[in-house]
XYZ file of C-alpha atoms in Angstrom:
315
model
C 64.922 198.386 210.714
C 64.676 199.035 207.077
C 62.070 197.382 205.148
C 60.630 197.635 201.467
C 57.709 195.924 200.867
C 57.217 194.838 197.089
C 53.999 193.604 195.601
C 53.062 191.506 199.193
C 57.216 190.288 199.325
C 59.199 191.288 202.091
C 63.106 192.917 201.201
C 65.021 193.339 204.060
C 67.516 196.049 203.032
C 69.587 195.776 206.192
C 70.274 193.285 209.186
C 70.578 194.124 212.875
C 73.610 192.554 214.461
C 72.707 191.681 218.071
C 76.894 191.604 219.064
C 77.895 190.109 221.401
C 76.245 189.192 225.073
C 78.044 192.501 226.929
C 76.494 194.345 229.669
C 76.252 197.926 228.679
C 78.692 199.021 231.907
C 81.357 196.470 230.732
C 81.344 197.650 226.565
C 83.770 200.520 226.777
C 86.219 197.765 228.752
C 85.759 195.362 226.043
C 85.655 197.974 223.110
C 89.015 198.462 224.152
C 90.284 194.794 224.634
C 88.996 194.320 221.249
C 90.749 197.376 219.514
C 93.677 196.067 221.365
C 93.531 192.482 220.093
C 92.408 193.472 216.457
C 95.627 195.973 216.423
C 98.364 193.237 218.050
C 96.568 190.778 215.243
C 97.187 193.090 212.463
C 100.886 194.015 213.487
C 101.824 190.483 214.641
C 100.573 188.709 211.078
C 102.609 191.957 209.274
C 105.808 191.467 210.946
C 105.597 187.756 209.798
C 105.129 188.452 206.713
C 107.771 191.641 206.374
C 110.477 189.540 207.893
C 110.169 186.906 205.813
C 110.082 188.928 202.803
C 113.341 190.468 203.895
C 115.377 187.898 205.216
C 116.190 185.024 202.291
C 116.853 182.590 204.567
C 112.940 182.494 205.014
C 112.484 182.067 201.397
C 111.804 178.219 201.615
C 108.567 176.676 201.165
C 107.430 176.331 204.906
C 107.734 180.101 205.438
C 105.743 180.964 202.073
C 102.774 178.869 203.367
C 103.686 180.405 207.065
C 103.343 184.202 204.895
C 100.439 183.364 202.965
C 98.735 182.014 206.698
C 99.618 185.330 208.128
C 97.627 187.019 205.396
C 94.726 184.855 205.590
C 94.632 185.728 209.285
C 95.403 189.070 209.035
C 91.913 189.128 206.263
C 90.142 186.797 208.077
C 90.207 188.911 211.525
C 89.753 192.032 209.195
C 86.484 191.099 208.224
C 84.945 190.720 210.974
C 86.476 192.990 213.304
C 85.708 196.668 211.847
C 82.743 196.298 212.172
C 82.167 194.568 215.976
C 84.201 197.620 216.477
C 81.966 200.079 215.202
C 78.506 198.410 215.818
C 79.929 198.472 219.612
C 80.186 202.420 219.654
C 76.531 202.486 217.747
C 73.098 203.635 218.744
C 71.661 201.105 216.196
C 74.044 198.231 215.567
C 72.855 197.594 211.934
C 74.838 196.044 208.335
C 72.934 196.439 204.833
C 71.965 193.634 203.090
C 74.960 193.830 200.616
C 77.448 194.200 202.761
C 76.330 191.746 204.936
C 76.182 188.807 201.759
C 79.759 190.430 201.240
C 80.814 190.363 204.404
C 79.315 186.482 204.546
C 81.632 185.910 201.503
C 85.041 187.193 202.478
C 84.459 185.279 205.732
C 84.196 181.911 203.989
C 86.880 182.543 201.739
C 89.546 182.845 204.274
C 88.274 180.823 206.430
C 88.663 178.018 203.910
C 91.904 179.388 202.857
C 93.486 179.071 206.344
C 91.921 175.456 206.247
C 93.539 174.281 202.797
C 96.956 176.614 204.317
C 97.078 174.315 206.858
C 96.912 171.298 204.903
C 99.811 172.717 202.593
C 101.851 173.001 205.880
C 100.890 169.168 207.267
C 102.252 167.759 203.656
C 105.383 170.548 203.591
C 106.382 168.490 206.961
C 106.004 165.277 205.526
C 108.091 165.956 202.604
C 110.533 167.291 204.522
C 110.283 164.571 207.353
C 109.717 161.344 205.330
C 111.563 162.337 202.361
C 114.642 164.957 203.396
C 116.376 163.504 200.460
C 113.727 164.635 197.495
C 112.239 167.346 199.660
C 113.726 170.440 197.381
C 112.789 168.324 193.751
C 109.262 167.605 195.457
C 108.145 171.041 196.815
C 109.721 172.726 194.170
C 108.535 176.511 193.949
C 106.152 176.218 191.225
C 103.965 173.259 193.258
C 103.629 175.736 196.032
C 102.237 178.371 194.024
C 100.377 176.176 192.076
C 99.281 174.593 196.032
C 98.317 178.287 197.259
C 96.583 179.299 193.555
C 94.322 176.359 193.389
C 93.344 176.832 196.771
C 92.004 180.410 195.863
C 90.058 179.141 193.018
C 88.329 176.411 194.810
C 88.083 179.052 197.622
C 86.385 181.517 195.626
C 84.046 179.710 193.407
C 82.954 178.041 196.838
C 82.291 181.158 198.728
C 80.456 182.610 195.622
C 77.990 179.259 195.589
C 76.613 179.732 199.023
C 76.595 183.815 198.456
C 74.196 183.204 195.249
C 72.460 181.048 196.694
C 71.488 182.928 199.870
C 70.630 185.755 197.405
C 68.220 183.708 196.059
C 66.142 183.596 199.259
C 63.640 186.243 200.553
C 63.752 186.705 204.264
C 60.891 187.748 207.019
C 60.383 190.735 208.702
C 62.567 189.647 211.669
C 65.839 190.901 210.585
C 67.627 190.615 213.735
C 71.025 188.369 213.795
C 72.117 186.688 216.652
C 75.545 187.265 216.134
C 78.505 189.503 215.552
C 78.450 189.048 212.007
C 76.501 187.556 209.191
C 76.748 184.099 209.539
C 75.438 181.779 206.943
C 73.812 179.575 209.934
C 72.186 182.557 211.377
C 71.333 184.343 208.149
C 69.406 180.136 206.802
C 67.268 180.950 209.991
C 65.989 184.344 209.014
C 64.815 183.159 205.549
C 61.158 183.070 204.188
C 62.192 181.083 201.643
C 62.922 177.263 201.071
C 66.144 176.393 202.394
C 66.834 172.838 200.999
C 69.316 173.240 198.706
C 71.411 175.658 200.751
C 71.339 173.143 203.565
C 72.131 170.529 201.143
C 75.334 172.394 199.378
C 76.361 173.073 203.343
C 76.093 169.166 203.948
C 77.897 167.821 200.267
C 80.634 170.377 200.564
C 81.782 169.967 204.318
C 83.758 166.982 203.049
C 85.934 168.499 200.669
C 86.131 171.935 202.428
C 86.606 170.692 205.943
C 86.810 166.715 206.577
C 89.413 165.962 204.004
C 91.429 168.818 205.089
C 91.038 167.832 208.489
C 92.282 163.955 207.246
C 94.831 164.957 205.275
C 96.551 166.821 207.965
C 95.961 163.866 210.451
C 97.272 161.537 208.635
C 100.308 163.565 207.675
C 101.083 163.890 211.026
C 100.383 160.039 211.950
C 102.973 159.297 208.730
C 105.417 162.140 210.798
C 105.048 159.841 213.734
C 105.771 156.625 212.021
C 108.960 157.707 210.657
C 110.434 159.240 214.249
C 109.403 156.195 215.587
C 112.007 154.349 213.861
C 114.969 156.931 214.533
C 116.384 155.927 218.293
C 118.043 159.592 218.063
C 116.501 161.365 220.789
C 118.038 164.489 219.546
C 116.609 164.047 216.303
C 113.249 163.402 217.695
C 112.830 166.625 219.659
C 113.925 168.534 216.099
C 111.084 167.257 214.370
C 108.750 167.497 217.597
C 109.787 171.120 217.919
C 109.757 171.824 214.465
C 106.045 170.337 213.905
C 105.225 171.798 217.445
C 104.480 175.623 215.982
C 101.957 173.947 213.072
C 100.098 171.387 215.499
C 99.333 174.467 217.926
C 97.694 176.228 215.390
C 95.728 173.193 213.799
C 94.640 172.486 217.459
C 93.452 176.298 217.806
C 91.852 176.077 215.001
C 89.943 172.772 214.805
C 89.327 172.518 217.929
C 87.745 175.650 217.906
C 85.124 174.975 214.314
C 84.643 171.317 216.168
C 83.569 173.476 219.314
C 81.008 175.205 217.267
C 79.287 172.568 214.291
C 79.945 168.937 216.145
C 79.682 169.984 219.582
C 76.106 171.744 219.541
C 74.896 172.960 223.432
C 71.181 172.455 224.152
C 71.581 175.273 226.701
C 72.562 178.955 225.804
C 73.658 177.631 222.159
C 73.593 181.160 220.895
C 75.772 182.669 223.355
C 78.565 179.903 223.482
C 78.682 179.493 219.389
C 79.428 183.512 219.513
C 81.601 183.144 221.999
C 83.577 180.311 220.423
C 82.878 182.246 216.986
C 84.893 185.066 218.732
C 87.138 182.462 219.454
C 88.299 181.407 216.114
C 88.028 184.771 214.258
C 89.681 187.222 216.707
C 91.866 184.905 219.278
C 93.609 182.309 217.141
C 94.402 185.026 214.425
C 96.129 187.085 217.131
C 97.496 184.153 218.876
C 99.245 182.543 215.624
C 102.248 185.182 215.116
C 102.996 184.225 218.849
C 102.883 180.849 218.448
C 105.368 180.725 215.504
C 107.599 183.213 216.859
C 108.229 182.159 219.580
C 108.603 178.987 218.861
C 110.754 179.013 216.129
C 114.169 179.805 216.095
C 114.391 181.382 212.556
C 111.806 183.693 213.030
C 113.831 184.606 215.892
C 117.029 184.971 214.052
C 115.710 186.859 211.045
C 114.015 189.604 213.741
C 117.418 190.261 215.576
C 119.117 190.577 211.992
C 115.855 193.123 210.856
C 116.685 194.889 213.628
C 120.420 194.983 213.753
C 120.397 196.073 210.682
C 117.909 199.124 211.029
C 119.993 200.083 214.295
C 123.265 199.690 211.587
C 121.742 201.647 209.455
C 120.060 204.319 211.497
């Protein structure tokens, strides 16, 4: 533990991440489940986004929210993962104070960014299912940058807000986290300081950054549901079922997951089952996503076999 003490202040210069609840026997097994998961993330969320770079039959709005997703995973798992990694093969588990606000920062932003990605996705399928006829003059190129830009900004500027204001607070001499990474729940409890208005900025900005999101994407889908309802085509109703099928999986993964951990509080073991459902959402769904779209959808398919035929043509 590395402490400064400055004119009777306490300034923690580093945190010690407590990891996760592992048996020492048991870390080597589940050093190298991790590695493996963190490495089948990384290459699953980069073939995603290499195929649909290459093929231009991708090149539709959909797949540029579905390649911008894949990024966000393939970040969001990044930041977190590196260094579970290597505080699992250390003596002294430890992250410095800066890194640890950074790390804090990067985790928020694409975090959020999946969030308003998945929102993007909801109202791409209810353009495309409730309007087919103005679905290429309504998501028109330029709203989807526009879609994935502003979501950045709003992104960024709210990351940076609860980053300055954490490094407004002095924290005690316990500087022991009960997690795998700096958490800005864990990190409130360590503080010295008074931590009103962070609480307060958590409370006012959960609507916008998560229970609008969260609306938006349910009433999309109860809009989507509406308008099948009215077609008696049971052929057309298994196309939309099947093509929504890949997006609701993932919004189930991942809201179910954050509702697992902030509305559905344990009174027993708390710690361990918010890590564990931490680990949940930043290392499972991440990896799980590139499954869930490829094999569920049959141009993701298609574009793979004509990657490939063409490297063996070409080879």
């Amino acid at each position: 533990m590395i402490i400064m003490i400055m004119k009777n202040q306490t300034i923690i210069s580093s945190f010690i991440l407590r990891g996760l609840p592992i048996s020492p026997e048991h870390q080597h097994l589940f050093y190298a489940l991790f590695l493996a998961m963190y490495l089948t993330t990384v290459t699953g969320n980069l073939i995603i986004i290499i195929l649909i770079l290459l093929d231009s039959h991708l090149h539709t709005p959909m797949y540029f929210f579905l390649s911008n997703l894949s990024f966000s995973d393939l970040c969001f798992t990044s930041v977190t993962m590196p260094k579970l990694l290597e505080n699992m093969q250390s003596q002294v588990p430890s992250i410095s104070y800066v890194n640890c606000l950074t790390q804090m920062y990067f985790f928020m932003f694409f975090a959020n960014m999946e969030n308003f990605l998945l929102v993007a996705m909801a109202y791409d399928r209810y353009v495309a299912i409730c309007f087919p006829l103005h679905y290429t003059s309504i998501m028109s190129p330029k709203l989807c940058v526009c879609l994935v830009v502003m979501s950045c900004v709003f992104n960024m500027l709210h990351s940076m807000l609860h980053t300055l204001l954490l490094a407004r607070l002095s924290f005690c001499e316990d500087n022991i986290i009960p997690h795998f990474f700096c958490d800005i729940s864990a990190l409130l409890k360590l503080a010295c300081s008074d931590i009103f208005i962070n609480e307060l900025m958590i409370f006012v900005l959960a609507g916008p950054f998560i229970v609008i999101p969260f609306s938006l994407i349910t009433v999309s889908y109860i809009q989507i549901i509406c308008s099948i309802l009215k077609v008696s085509s049971t052929r057309v109703i298994h196309k939309v079922f099947s093509t929504c099928g890949s997006h609701l999986s993932v919004v189930s993964l991942f809201y179910g997951t954050v509702i697992g951990v902030y509305l559905c509080p344990s009174a027993n073991n708390s710690t361990v089952k918010e890590t564990v459902i931490a680990l949940m959402y930043t290392v499972v769904t991440p990896m799980l996503n590139p499954f869930i779209y490829s094999l569920r959808n049959r141009d993701m398919k298609k574009a793979l076999i004509s990657v490939l035929c063409k490297k063996k043509i070409f080879s």
